[in-house]
Amino acid sequence: ILVIGYLLFEFILIFVLCYLNLIMLFIIATPIGNLKDISLRAIEVLKSVDLIACEDTRHSKILLDEYGISTPLLSYYQHNVVTRGRQLLEQLQAGKNIALVSDAGTPGILDPGYQLINAAIEQGLAMTLIPGPVAFINALVLSGKPAHSFVFEGFLPPRSLARRNRLGELLKIKRTIIFYESCHRIIRTLEDLEHLCPEKEIACARELTKKFEEVRRGTPRALKSHFQQHPPKGEFVVVI
Ligand code: SAM
Protein backbone atom coordinates (compact mmCIF):
# COMPACT_ATOMS: atom_id res chain seq x y z
CA ILE A 1 0.00 0.00 0.00
CA LEU A 2 2.86 2.33 0.86
CA VAL A 3 4.58 1.70 -2.49
CA ILE A 4 1.36 2.18 -4.44
CA GLY A 5 0.62 5.31 -2.41
CA TYR A 6 4.09 6.67 -3.15
CA LEU A 7 3.82 5.95 -6.88
CA LEU A 8 0.41 7.58 -7.00
CA PHE A 9 1.73 10.63 -5.17
CA GLU A 10 4.66 10.89 -7.58
CA PHE A 11 2.38 10.52 -10.58
CA ILE A 12 0.06 13.27 -9.35
CA LEU A 13 3.01 15.50 -8.46
CA ILE A 14 4.55 15.15 -11.93
CA PHE A 15 1.18 15.72 -13.56
CA VAL A 16 0.68 18.92 -11.55
CA LEU A 17 4.23 20.12 -12.22
CA CYS A 18 3.82 19.45 -15.93
CA TYR A 19 0.48 21.19 -15.92
CA LEU A 20 1.96 24.22 -14.21
CA ASN A 21 4.90 24.13 -16.66
CA LEU A 22 7.31 23.65 -13.77
CA ILE A 23 9.05 20.72 -15.43
CA MET A 24 10.92 21.94 -18.38
CA LEU A 25 13.32 21.45 -21.13
CA PHE A 26 15.36 24.65 -21.14
CA ILE A 27 16.95 25.19 -24.54
CA ILE A 28 19.83 27.54 -23.85
CA ALA A 29 21.89 29.54 -26.33
CA THR A 30 25.57 29.71 -25.42
CA PRO A 31 28.49 31.74 -26.86
CA ILE A 32 29.80 31.22 -30.40
CA GLY A 33 33.29 32.28 -29.38
CA ASN A 34 33.37 34.96 -26.72
CA LEU A 35 32.53 33.35 -23.38
CA LYS A 36 31.01 36.61 -22.14
CA ASP A 37 28.15 36.32 -24.64
CA ILE A 38 25.79 34.52 -22.29
CA SER A 39 22.71 35.89 -20.57
CA LEU A 40 22.28 36.22 -16.81
CA ARG A 41 19.17 34.08 -17.11
CA ALA A 42 21.08 31.37 -18.97
CA ILE A 43 23.65 31.19 -16.15
CA GLU A 44 20.91 31.13 -13.52
CA VAL A 45 19.07 28.27 -15.24
CA LEU A 46 22.26 26.29 -15.96
CA LYS A 47 22.97 26.43 -12.21
CA SER A 48 19.49 25.36 -11.19
CA VAL A 49 18.58 22.48 -13.53
CA ASP A 50 19.15 18.81 -12.64
CA LEU A 51 21.38 18.15 -15.63
CA ILE A 52 22.74 19.69 -18.79
CA ALA A 53 22.63 17.82 -22.10
CA CYS A 54 25.46 19.00 -24.34
CA GLU A 55 27.27 17.89 -27.49
CA ASP A 56 30.79 17.63 -26.10
CA THR A 57 31.13 17.55 -22.32
CA ARG A 58 34.77 18.75 -22.41
CA HIS A 59 33.81 21.72 -24.55
CA SER A 60 30.82 22.74 -22.40
CA LYS A 61 32.83 22.24 -19.19
CA ILE A 62 34.98 25.23 -20.17
CA LEU A 63 31.88 27.45 -20.14
CA LEU A 64 30.56 25.95 -16.90
CA ASP A 65 33.91 26.43 -15.17
CA GLU A 66 34.01 30.06 -16.28
CA TYR A 67 30.74 30.70 -14.42
CA GLY A 68 31.20 28.33 -11.46
CA ILE A 69 28.40 26.02 -12.61
CA SER A 70 28.66 22.50 -11.19
CA THR A 71 25.51 20.93 -12.71
CA PRO A 72 26.20 17.43 -14.13
CA LEU A 73 26.78 17.24 -17.89
CA LEU A 74 25.50 14.45 -20.13
CA SER A 75 26.62 14.08 -23.73
CA TYR A 76 23.93 14.21 -26.40
CA TYR A 77 25.47 14.28 -29.85
CA GLN A 78 25.08 13.09 -33.42
CA HIS A 79 25.89 9.44 -32.67
CA ASN A 80 23.71 8.86 -29.59
CA VAL A 81 20.62 10.89 -30.45
CA VAL A 82 18.31 7.88 -30.31
CA THR A 83 19.45 6.19 -27.09
CA ARG A 84 20.41 9.31 -25.19
CA GLY A 85 17.40 11.19 -26.55
CA ARG A 86 15.14 8.47 -25.11
CA GLN A 87 16.91 8.65 -21.74
CA LEU A 88 16.57 12.42 -21.64
CA LEU A 89 12.86 12.21 -22.39
CA GLU A 90 12.44 9.64 -19.61
CA GLN A 91 14.26 11.94 -17.21
CA LEU A 92 12.02 14.86 -18.21
CA GLN A 93 8.94 12.70 -17.74
CA ALA A 94 10.26 11.63 -14.34
CA GLY A 95 10.22 15.25 -13.25
CA LYS A 96 13.78 16.39 -13.92
CA ASN A 97 14.56 19.82 -15.30
CA ILE A 98 17.01 19.57 -18.17
CA ALA A 99 19.00 22.21 -20.01
CA LEU A 100 19.99 21.58 -23.60
CA VAL A 101 23.05 23.39 -24.95
CA SER A 102 25.10 22.91 -28.10
CA ASP A 103 28.81 23.39 -28.72
CA ALA A 104 28.12 26.92 -29.90
CA GLY A 105 25.15 29.19 -30.39
CA THR A 106 21.53 28.23 -30.32
CA PRO A 107 20.63 24.53 -29.97
CA GLY A 108 18.40 23.18 -32.71
CA ILE A 109 20.23 25.02 -35.49
CA LEU A 110 22.24 22.31 -37.28
CA ASP A 111 22.79 20.13 -34.23
CA PRO A 112 20.99 17.16 -32.64
CA GLY A 113 18.98 19.51 -30.41
CA TYR A 114 16.38 19.51 -33.16
CA GLN A 115 15.48 15.84 -32.60
CA LEU A 116 15.13 16.22 -28.82
CA ILE A 117 13.01 19.35 -29.17
CA ASN A 118 10.73 17.55 -31.62
CA ALA A 119 10.40 14.47 -29.42
CA ALA A 120 9.63 16.66 -26.39
CA ILE A 121 6.92 18.47 -28.39
CA GLU A 122 5.39 15.09 -29.34
CA GLN A 123 5.29 14.14 -25.65
CA GLY A 124 3.60 17.43 -24.77
CA LEU A 125 6.49 18.47 -22.51
CA ALA A 126 6.95 22.09 -21.54
CA MET A 127 9.95 23.91 -22.92
CA THR A 128 11.39 27.33 -23.40
CA LEU A 129 14.32 28.88 -25.26
CA ILE A 130 16.69 31.20 -23.46
CA PRO A 131 17.90 33.31 -26.38
CA GLY A 132 21.43 34.26 -27.31
CA PRO A 133 23.97 34.03 -30.14
CA VAL A 134 23.34 32.51 -33.57
CA ALA A 135 26.32 32.70 -35.92
CA PHE A 136 24.33 33.47 -39.05
CA ILE A 137 22.51 36.41 -37.43
CA ASN A 138 25.82 38.10 -36.56
CA ALA A 139 27.05 37.49 -40.12
CA LEU A 140 23.84 38.75 -41.70
CA VAL A 141 23.83 41.99 -39.73
CA LEU A 142 27.55 42.63 -40.26
CA SER A 143 27.30 41.85 -43.98
CA GLY A 144 25.15 44.92 -44.52
CA LYS A 145 22.89 42.90 -46.85
CA PRO A 146 19.10 43.27 -46.67
CA ALA A 147 17.98 41.44 -43.54
CA HIS A 148 14.21 41.78 -43.87
CA SER A 149 13.95 38.65 -45.99
CA PHE A 150 16.61 35.97 -46.27
CA VAL A 151 17.24 32.28 -46.85
CA PHE A 152 19.40 30.31 -44.44
CA GLU A 153 20.78 27.18 -46.07
CA GLY A 154 22.83 25.59 -43.28
CA PHE A 155 25.72 23.70 -44.90
CA LEU A 156 25.97 23.19 -48.66
CA PRO A 157 26.49 19.63 -49.95
CA PRO A 158 30.18 18.63 -49.62
CA ARG A 159 30.53 17.17 -53.13
CA SER A 160 31.41 19.65 -55.87
CA LEU A 161 28.68 18.91 -58.39
CA ALA A 162 25.91 18.82 -55.80
CA ARG A 163 27.28 21.99 -54.17
CA ARG A 164 27.41 23.90 -57.44
CA ASN A 165 23.91 22.76 -58.37
CA ARG A 166 22.55 23.78 -54.99
CA LEU A 167 24.23 27.18 -55.23
CA GLY A 168 22.73 27.61 -58.70
CA GLU A 169 19.27 26.92 -57.25
CA LEU A 170 19.79 29.30 -54.35
CA LEU A 171 20.97 32.12 -56.60
CA LYS A 172 17.63 32.07 -58.41
CA ILE A 173 15.98 33.23 -55.17
CA LYS A 174 15.94 37.00 -55.04
CA ARG A 175 16.78 37.28 -51.36
CA THR A 176 19.82 37.43 -49.15
CA ILE A 177 21.31 33.93 -48.95
CA ILE A 178 23.29 32.72 -45.96
CA PHE A 179 25.15 29.47 -45.37
CA TYR A 180 27.81 28.01 -43.11
CA GLU A 181 31.14 26.91 -44.51
CA SER A 182 34.35 25.38 -43.23
CA CYS A 183 37.80 26.86 -43.73
CA HIS A 184 38.73 23.74 -45.74
CA ARG A 185 36.07 24.34 -48.38
CA ILE A 186 35.70 28.11 -48.52
CA ILE A 187 38.07 28.56 -51.49
CA ARG A 188 36.29 25.90 -53.56
CA THR A 189 32.93 27.48 -52.72
CA LEU A 190 34.23 30.89 -53.78
CA GLU A 191 35.40 29.30 -57.03
CA ASP A 192 31.86 28.00 -57.59
CA LEU A 193 30.46 31.46 -56.89
CA GLU A 194 33.00 33.03 -59.25
CA HIS A 195 31.65 30.75 -61.94
CA LEU A 196 27.96 31.25 -61.08
CA CYS A 197 27.75 34.93 -60.09
CA PRO A 198 31.06 36.73 -60.80
CA GLU A 199 29.59 40.22 -60.31
CA LYS A 200 27.91 39.67 -56.95
CA GLU A 201 29.26 41.39 -53.84
CA ILE A 202 29.35 38.81 -51.11
CA ALA A 203 30.50 38.74 -47.50
CA CYS A 204 32.60 36.11 -45.75
CA ALA A 205 32.40 36.34 -41.95
CA ARG A 206 34.76 34.32 -39.82
CA GLU A 207 35.70 33.91 -36.17
CA LEU A 208 32.63 35.92 -35.14
CA THR A 209 32.78 37.37 -31.62
CA LYS A 210 36.36 36.07 -31.31
CA LYS A 211 39.66 37.95 -31.18
CA PHE A 212 40.28 37.63 -34.92
CA GLU A 213 36.72 38.34 -36.08
CA GLU A 214 36.73 39.37 -39.71
CA VAL A 215 34.02 40.27 -42.21
CA ARG A 216 35.43 40.54 -45.70
CA ARG A 217 33.27 41.86 -48.53
CA GLY A 218 33.90 41.67 -52.26
CA THR A 219 33.36 39.70 -55.45
CA PRO A 220 33.94 35.95 -55.30
CA ARG A 221 37.19 36.37 -57.24
CA ALA A 222 38.53 39.11 -54.92
CA LEU A 223 37.68 37.04 -51.85
CA LYS A 224 39.14 33.91 -53.35
CA SER A 225 42.43 35.59 -54.13
CA HIS A 226 42.52 37.08 -50.60
CA PHE A 227 42.08 33.67 -49.00
CA GLN A 228 44.60 32.13 -51.38
CA GLN A 229 47.16 34.61 -50.08
CA HIS A 230 46.00 34.42 -46.44
CA PRO A 231 45.09 30.79 -45.75
CA PRO A 232 41.56 30.73 -44.30
CA LYS A 233 41.28 29.81 -40.64
CA GLY A 234 38.31 29.29 -38.35
CA GLU A 235 34.62 28.93 -39.02
CA PHE A 236 32.85 30.79 -41.81
CA VAL A 237 29.47 32.20 -42.65
CA VAL A 238 28.90 33.31 -46.25
CA VAL A 239 26.29 35.96 -47.07
CA ILE A 240 25.26 36.61 -50.69
N1 SAM B 1 24.11 26.29 -33.42
C1 SAM B 1 25.05 27.15 -34.11
C2 SAM B 1 24.45 28.54 -34.27
O1 SAM B 1 23.58 28.91 -33.50
O2 SAM B 1 24.90 29.30 -35.13
C3 SAM B 1 25.50 26.58 -35.43
C4 SAM B 1 26.13 25.23 -35.32
S1 SAM B 1 26.82 24.70 -36.83
C5 SAM B 1 27.06 23.01 -36.44
C6 SAM B 1 28.47 25.25 -36.76
C7 SAM B 1 28.77 26.27 -37.86
O3 SAM B 1 28.34 27.57 -37.44
C8 SAM B 1 30.24 26.41 -38.12
O4 SAM B 1 30.71 25.43 -39.04
C9 SAM B 1 30.35 27.80 -38.71
O5 SAM B 1 30.07 27.81 -40.09
C10 SAM B 1 29.23 28.53 -37.94
N2 SAM B 1 29.83 29.22 -36.79
C11 SAM B 1 29.74 28.89 -35.50
N3 SAM B 1 30.42 29.76 -34.73
C12 SAM B 1 30.96 30.65 -35.58
C13 SAM B 1 31.79 31.81 -35.40
N4 SAM B 1 32.19 32.19 -34.21
N5 SAM B 1 32.14 32.50 -36.52
C14 SAM B 1 31.74 32.13 -37.74
N6 SAM B 1 30.96 31.05 -37.96
C15 SAM B 1 30.57 30.33 -36.90
mmCIF file of C-alpha atoms and ligand atoms in Angstrom:
data_model
loop_
_atom_site.group_PDB
_atom_site.id
_atom_site.type_symbol
_atom_site.label_atom_id
_atom_site.label_comp_id
_atom_site.label_asym_id
_atom_site.label_seq_id
_atom_site.Cartn_x
_atom_site.Cartn_y
_atom_site.Cartn_z
ATOM 1 C CA ILE A 1 0.000 0.000 0.000
ATOM 2 C CA LEU A 2 2.864 2.328 0.863
ATOM 3 C CA VAL A 3 4.579 1.700 -2.488
ATOM 4 C CA ILE A 4 1.359 2.180 -4.440
ATOM 5 C CA GLY A 5 0.624 5.312 -2.410
ATOM 6 C CA TYR A 6 4.094 6.669 -3.151
ATOM 7 C CA LEU A 7 3.822 5.948 -6.881
ATOM 8 C CA LEU A 8 0.414 7.577 -7.004
ATOM 9 C CA PHE A 9 1.726 10.630 -5.175
ATOM 10 C CA GLU A 10 4.664 10.893 -7.577
ATOM 11 C CA PHE A 11 2.381 10.524 -10.584
ATOM 12 C CA ILE A 12 0.058 13.266 -9.350
ATOM 13 C CA LEU A 13 3.006 15.498 -8.462
ATOM 14 C CA ILE A 14 4.548 15.147 -11.925
ATOM 15 C CA PHE A 15 1.179 15.719 -13.557
ATOM 16 C CA VAL A 16 0.680 18.921 -11.548
ATOM 17 C CA LEU A 17 4.231 20.122 -12.222
ATOM 18 C CA CYS A 18 3.824 19.449 -15.931
ATOM 19 C CA TYR A 19 0.478 21.191 -15.922
ATOM 20 C CA LEU A 20 1.964 24.218 -14.207
ATOM 21 C CA ASN A 21 4.899 24.132 -16.661
ATOM 22 C CA LEU A 22 7.306 23.655 -13.774
ATOM 23 C CA ILE A 23 9.048 20.724 -15.433
ATOM 24 C CA MET A 24 10.920 21.940 -18.381
ATOM 25 C CA LEU A 25 13.323 21.453 -21.131
ATOM 26 C CA PHE A 26 15.361 24.646 -21.139
ATOM 27 C CA ILE A 27 16.950 25.186 -24.543
ATOM 28 C CA ILE A 28 19.827 27.535 -23.853
ATOM 29 C CA ALA A 29 21.892 29.539 -26.326
ATOM 30 C CA THR A 30 25.569 29.708 -25.422
ATOM 31 C CA PRO A 31 28.494 31.744 -26.859
ATOM 32 C CA ILE A 32 29.795 31.225 -30.398
ATOM 33 C CA GLY A 33 33.288 32.282 -29.382
ATOM 34 C CA ASN A 34 33.370 34.963 -26.719
ATOM 35 C CA LEU A 35 32.535 33.349 -23.376
ATOM 36 C CA LYS A 36 31.014 36.611 -22.139
ATOM 37 C CA ASP A 37 28.149 36.315 -24.639
ATOM 38 C CA ILE A 38 25.785 34.521 -22.294
ATOM 39 C CA SER A 39 22.713 35.893 -20.571
ATOM 40 C CA LEU A 40 22.279 36.221 -16.812
ATOM 41 C CA ARG A 41 19.166 34.084 -17.114
ATOM 42 C CA ALA A 42 21.082 31.369 -18.974
ATOM 43 C CA ILE A 43 23.654 31.194 -16.149
ATOM 44 C CA GLU A 44 20.913 31.128 -13.520
ATOM 45 C CA VAL A 45 19.067 28.273 -15.240
ATOM 46 C CA LEU A 46 22.258 26.286 -15.965
ATOM 47 C CA LYS A 47 22.968 26.433 -12.213
ATOM 48 C CA SER A 48 19.491 25.361 -11.189
ATOM 49 C CA VAL A 49 18.583 22.480 -13.532
ATOM 50 C CA ASP A 50 19.150 18.812 -12.645
ATOM 51 C CA LEU A 51 21.378 18.147 -15.628
ATOM 52 C CA ILE A 52 22.736 19.693 -18.786
ATOM 53 C CA ALA A 53 22.630 17.820 -22.100
ATOM 54 C CA CYS A 54 25.459 19.002 -24.343
ATOM 55 C CA GLU A 55 27.273 17.887 -27.495
ATOM 56 C CA ASP A 56 30.791 17.630 -26.102
ATOM 57 C CA THR A 57 31.134 17.552 -22.317
ATOM 58 C CA ARG A 58 34.775 18.746 -22.412
ATOM 59 C CA HIS A 59 33.805 21.723 -24.547
ATOM 60 C CA SER A 60 30.819 22.740 -22.396
ATOM 61 C CA LYS A 61 32.826 22.238 -19.190
ATOM 62 C CA ILE A 62 34.980 25.233 -20.167
ATOM 63 C CA LEU A 63 31.882 27.449 -20.139
ATOM 64 C CA LEU A 64 30.558 25.948 -16.900
ATOM 65 C CA ASP A 65 33.910 26.430 -15.168
ATOM 66 C CA GLU A 66 34.011 30.057 -16.277
ATOM 67 C CA TYR A 67 30.739 30.701 -14.418
ATOM 68 C CA GLY A 68 31.202 28.333 -11.464
ATOM 69 C CA ILE A 69 28.396 26.020 -12.608
ATOM 70 C CA SER A 70 28.658 22.497 -11.195
ATOM 71 C CA THR A 71 25.506 20.933 -12.707
ATOM 72 C CA PRO A 72 26.200 17.425 -14.131
ATOM 73 C CA LEU A 73 26.776 17.243 -17.886
ATOM 74 C CA LEU A 74 25.498 14.453 -20.127
ATOM 75 C CA SER A 75 26.618 14.078 -23.726
ATOM 76 C CA TYR A 76 23.933 14.214 -26.397
ATOM 77 C CA TYR A 77 25.467 14.278 -29.848
ATOM 78 C CA GLN A 78 25.076 13.092 -33.419
ATOM 79 C CA HIS A 79 25.893 9.437 -32.669
ATOM 80 C CA ASN A 80 23.713 8.858 -29.591
ATOM 81 C CA VAL A 81 20.624 10.893 -30.453
ATOM 82 C CA VAL A 82 18.314 7.875 -30.312
ATOM 83 C CA THR A 83 19.446 6.190 -27.088
ATOM 84 C CA ARG A 84 20.413 9.311 -25.190
ATOM 85 C CA GLY A 85 17.402 11.193 -26.547
ATOM 86 C CA ARG A 86 15.137 8.473 -25.109
ATOM 87 C CA GLN A 87 16.906 8.651 -21.737
ATOM 88 C CA LEU A 88 16.572 12.422 -21.645
ATOM 89 C CA LEU A 89 12.858 12.214 -22.389
ATOM 90 C CA GLU A 90 12.438 9.637 -19.606
ATOM 91 C CA GLN A 91 14.257 11.940 -17.206
ATOM 92 C CA LEU A 92 12.021 14.857 -18.205
ATOM 93 C CA GLN A 93 8.937 12.699 -17.743
ATOM 94 C CA ALA A 94 10.260 11.634 -14.344
ATOM 95 C CA GLY A 95 10.220 15.245 -13.245
ATOM 96 C CA LYS A 96 13.780 16.388 -13.924
ATOM 97 C CA ASN A 97 14.558 19.822 -15.301
ATOM 98 C CA ILE A 98 17.006 19.571 -18.168
ATOM 99 C CA ALA A 99 19.004 22.215 -20.006
ATOM 100 C CA LEU A 100 19.987 21.584 -23.597
ATOM 101 C CA VAL A 101 23.045 23.386 -24.952
ATOM 102 C CA SER A 102 25.104 22.905 -28.102
ATOM 103 C CA ASP A 103 28.815 23.393 -28.723
ATOM 104 C CA ALA A 104 28.120 26.920 -29.900
ATOM 105 C CA GLY A 105 25.153 29.190 -30.385
ATOM 106 C CA THR A 106 21.528 28.230 -30.323
ATOM 107 C CA PRO A 107 20.628 24.533 -29.974
ATOM 108 C CA GLY A 108 18.398 23.179 -32.713
ATOM 109 C CA ILE A 109 20.227 25.020 -35.489
ATOM 110 C CA LEU A 110 22.237 22.311 -37.279
ATOM 111 C CA ASP A 111 22.790 20.126 -34.226
ATOM 112 C CA PRO A 112 20.988 17.157 -32.641
ATOM 113 C CA GLY A 113 18.979 19.513 -30.414
ATOM 114 C CA TYR A 114 16.382 19.514 -33.156
ATOM 115 C CA GLN A 115 15.482 15.835 -32.597
ATOM 116 C CA LEU A 116 15.132 16.219 -28.822
ATOM 117 C CA ILE A 117 13.009 19.347 -29.168
ATOM 118 C CA ASN A 118 10.732 17.546 -31.616
ATOM 119 C CA ALA A 119 10.403 14.472 -29.418
ATOM 120 C CA ALA A 120 9.625 16.656 -26.392
ATOM 121 C CA ILE A 121 6.920 18.466 -28.389
ATOM 122 C CA GLU A 122 5.387 15.090 -29.338
ATOM 123 C CA GLN A 123 5.294 14.136 -25.648
ATOM 124 C CA GLY A 124 3.599 17.428 -24.771
ATOM 125 C CA LEU A 125 6.489 18.475 -22.514
ATOM 126 C CA ALA A 126 6.949 22.094 -21.540
ATOM 127 C CA MET A 127 9.947 23.911 -22.923
ATOM 128 C CA THR A 128 11.389 27.330 -23.396
ATOM 129 C CA LEU A 129 14.323 28.878 -25.261
ATOM 130 C CA ILE A 130 16.689 31.200 -23.457
ATOM 131 C CA PRO A 131 17.903 33.307 -26.375
ATOM 132 C CA GLY A 132 21.430 34.257 -27.310
ATOM 133 C CA PRO A 133 23.965 34.032 -30.144
ATOM 134 C CA VAL A 134 23.337 32.510 -33.565
ATOM 135 C CA ALA A 135 26.323 32.700 -35.917
ATOM 136 C CA PHE A 136 24.327 33.475 -39.048
ATOM 137 C CA ILE A 137 22.510 36.412 -37.431
ATOM 138 C CA ASN A 138 25.824 38.096 -36.564
ATOM 139 C CA ALA A 139 27.053 37.493 -40.118
ATOM 140 C CA LEU A 140 23.836 38.753 -41.703
ATOM 141 C CA VAL A 141 23.828 41.987 -39.729
ATOM 142 C CA LEU A 142 27.554 42.626 -40.261
ATOM 143 C CA SER A 143 27.302 41.850 -43.983
ATOM 144 C CA GLY A 144 25.145 44.918 -44.520
ATOM 145 C CA LYS A 145 22.889 42.896 -46.849
ATOM 146 C CA PRO A 146 19.100 43.268 -46.674
ATOM 147 C CA ALA A 147 17.979 41.439 -43.543
ATOM 148 C CA HIS A 148 14.208 41.781 -43.873
ATOM 149 C CA SER A 149 13.952 38.650 -45.989
ATOM 150 C CA PHE A 150 16.609 35.966 -46.270
ATOM 151 C CA VAL A 151 17.244 32.279 -46.849
ATOM 152 C CA PHE A 152 19.397 30.311 -44.438
ATOM 153 C CA GLU A 153 20.778 27.182 -46.066
ATOM 154 C CA GLY A 154 22.834 25.595 -43.276
ATOM 155 C CA PHE A 155 25.716 23.702 -44.900
ATOM 156 C CA LEU A 156 25.967 23.193 -48.659
ATOM 157 C CA PRO A 157 26.490 19.626 -49.949
ATOM 158 C CA PRO A 158 30.179 18.629 -49.618
ATOM 159 C CA ARG A 159 30.530 17.167 -53.131
ATOM 160 C CA SER A 160 31.405 19.647 -55.869
ATOM 161 C CA LEU A 161 28.680 18.912 -58.393
ATOM 162 C CA ALA A 162 25.906 18.825 -55.804
ATOM 163 C CA ARG A 163 27.281 21.985 -54.172
ATOM 164 C CA ARG A 164 27.414 23.900 -57.437
ATOM 165 C CA ASN A 165 23.910 22.759 -58.374
ATOM 166 C CA ARG A 166 22.551 23.783 -54.991
ATOM 167 C CA LEU A 167 24.233 27.184 -55.228
ATOM 168 C CA GLY A 168 22.727 27.605 -58.699
ATOM 169 C CA GLU A 169 19.268 26.918 -57.253
ATOM 170 C CA LEU A 170 19.791 29.305 -54.354
ATOM 171 C CA LEU A 171 20.974 32.115 -56.601
ATOM 172 C CA LYS A 172 17.627 32.067 -58.405
ATOM 173 C CA ILE A 173 15.979 33.228 -55.169
ATOM 174 C CA LYS A 174 15.940 37.000 -55.039
ATOM 175 C CA ARG A 175 16.780 37.280 -51.357
ATOM 176 C CA THR A 176 19.822 37.434 -49.145
ATOM 177 C CA ILE A 177 21.311 33.928 -48.950
ATOM 178 C CA ILE A 178 23.288 32.723 -45.958
ATOM 179 C CA PHE A 179 25.150 29.474 -45.374
ATOM 180 C CA TYR A 180 27.807 28.008 -43.111
ATOM 181 C CA GLU A 181 31.141 26.911 -44.510
ATOM 182 C CA SER A 182 34.348 25.382 -43.233
ATOM 183 C CA CYS A 183 37.803 26.856 -43.733
ATOM 184 C CA HIS A 184 38.734 23.737 -45.737
ATOM 185 C CA ARG A 185 36.067 24.341 -48.378
ATOM 186 C CA ILE A 186 35.699 28.108 -48.518
ATOM 187 C CA ILE A 187 38.066 28.563 -51.490
ATOM 188 C CA ARG A 188 36.291 25.904 -53.560
ATOM 189 C CA THR A 189 32.926 27.477 -52.717
ATOM 190 C CA LEU A 190 34.234 30.890 -53.776
ATOM 191 C CA GLU A 191 35.397 29.301 -57.026
ATOM 192 C CA ASP A 192 31.860 27.998 -57.591
ATOM 193 C CA LEU A 193 30.464 31.460 -56.891
ATOM 194 C CA GLU A 194 33.001 33.032 -59.254
ATOM 195 C CA HIS A 195 31.647 30.753 -61.944
ATOM 196 C CA LEU A 196 27.955 31.253 -61.082
ATOM 197 C CA CYS A 197 27.754 34.929 -60.092
ATOM 198 C CA PRO A 198 31.061 36.731 -60.803
ATOM 199 C CA GLU A 199 29.590 40.221 -60.306
ATOM 200 C CA LYS A 200 27.907 39.675 -56.950
ATOM 201 C CA GLU A 201 29.258 41.385 -53.840
ATOM 202 C CA ILE A 202 29.350 38.813 -51.113
ATOM 203 C CA ALA A 203 30.498 38.739 -47.500
ATOM 204 C CA CYS A 204 32.603 36.114 -45.745
ATOM 205 C CA ALA A 205 32.403 36.344 -41.953
ATOM 206 C CA ARG A 206 34.759 34.317 -39.819
ATOM 207 C CA GLU A 207 35.696 33.907 -36.172
ATOM 208 C CA LEU A 208 32.628 35.918 -35.142
ATOM 209 C CA THR A 209 32.784 37.368 -31.616
ATOM 210 C CA LYS A 210 36.362 36.072 -31.307
ATOM 211 C CA LYS A 211 39.657 37.952 -31.183
ATOM 212 C CA PHE A 212 40.275 37.630 -34.924
ATOM 213 C CA GLU A 213 36.723 38.339 -36.078
ATOM 214 C CA GLU A 214 36.729 39.372 -39.713
ATOM 215 C CA VAL A 215 34.017 40.274 -42.212
ATOM 216 C CA ARG A 216 35.432 40.543 -45.702
ATOM 217 C CA ARG A 217 33.273 41.857 -48.529
ATOM 218 C CA GLY A 218 33.902 41.675 -52.257
ATOM 219 C CA THR A 219 33.364 39.705 -55.448
ATOM 220 C CA PRO A 220 33.936 35.952 -55.304
ATOM 221 C CA ARG A 221 37.192 36.373 -57.244
ATOM 222 C CA ALA A 222 38.533 39.106 -54.923
ATOM 223 C CA LEU A 223 37.677 37.045 -51.850
ATOM 224 C CA LYS A 224 39.145 33.905 -53.349
ATOM 225 C CA SER A 225 42.425 35.590 -54.128
ATOM 226 C CA HIS A 226 42.517 37.078 -50.604
ATOM 227 C CA PHE A 227 42.083 33.667 -49.002
ATOM 228 C CA GLN A 228 44.603 32.125 -51.381
ATOM 229 C CA GLN A 229 47.156 34.610 -50.084
ATOM 230 C CA HIS A 230 45.998 34.420 -46.443
ATOM 231 C CA PRO A 231 45.087 30.789 -45.751
ATOM 232 C CA PRO A 232 41.561 30.729 -44.299
ATOM 233 C CA LYS A 233 41.279 29.814 -40.639
ATOM 234 C CA GLY A 234 38.310 29.286 -38.351
ATOM 235 C CA GLU A 235 34.618 28.934 -39.015
ATOM 236 C CA PHE A 236 32.854 30.787 -41.808
ATOM 237 C CA VAL A 237 29.473 32.196 -42.645
ATOM 238 C CA VAL A 238 28.900 33.314 -46.251
ATOM 239 C CA VAL A 239 26.288 35.957 -47.070
ATOM 240 C CA ILE A 240 25.259 36.610 -50.694
HETATM 241 N N1 SAM B 1 24.110 26.293 -33.419
HETATM 242 C C1 SAM B 1 25.053 27.152 -34.111
HETATM 243 C C2 SAM B 1 24.451 28.544 -34.274
HETATM 244 O O1 SAM B 1 23.582 28.910 -33.502
HETATM 245 O O2 SAM B 1 24.902 29.297 -35.131
HETATM 246 C C3 SAM B 1 25.496 26.576 -35.430
HETATM 247 C C4 SAM B 1 26.132 25.230 -35.316
HETATM 248 S S1 SAM B 1 26.822 24.702 -36.828
HETATM 249 C C5 SAM B 1 27.059 23.007 -36.444
HETATM 250 C C6 SAM B 1 28.468 25.254 -36.756
HETATM 251 C C7 SAM B 1 28.771 26.274 -37.857
HETATM 252 O O3 SAM B 1 28.343 27.568 -37.444
HETATM 253 C C8 SAM B 1 30.242 26.405 -38.116
HETATM 254 O O4 SAM B 1 30.711 25.433 -39.036
HETATM 255 C C9 SAM B 1 30.351 27.804 -38.709
HETATM 256 O O5 SAM B 1 30.066 27.814 -40.095
HETATM 257 C C10 SAM B 1 29.229 28.534 -37.940
HETATM 258 N N2 SAM B 1 29.830 29.217 -36.790
HETATM 259 C C11 SAM B 1 29.738 28.885 -35.501
HETATM 260 N N3 SAM B 1 30.421 29.756 -34.730
HETATM 261 C C12 SAM B 1 30.957 30.654 -35.581
HETATM 262 C C13 SAM B 1 31.788 31.809 -35.405
HETATM 263 N N4 SAM B 1 32.191 32.187 -34.215
HETATM 264 N N5 SAM B 1 32.143 32.503 -36.521
HETATM 265 C C14 SAM B 1 31.743 32.129 -37.740
HETATM 266 N N6 SAM B 1 30.961 31.052 -37.961
HETATM 267 C C15 SAM B 1 30.575 30.327 -36.905
#
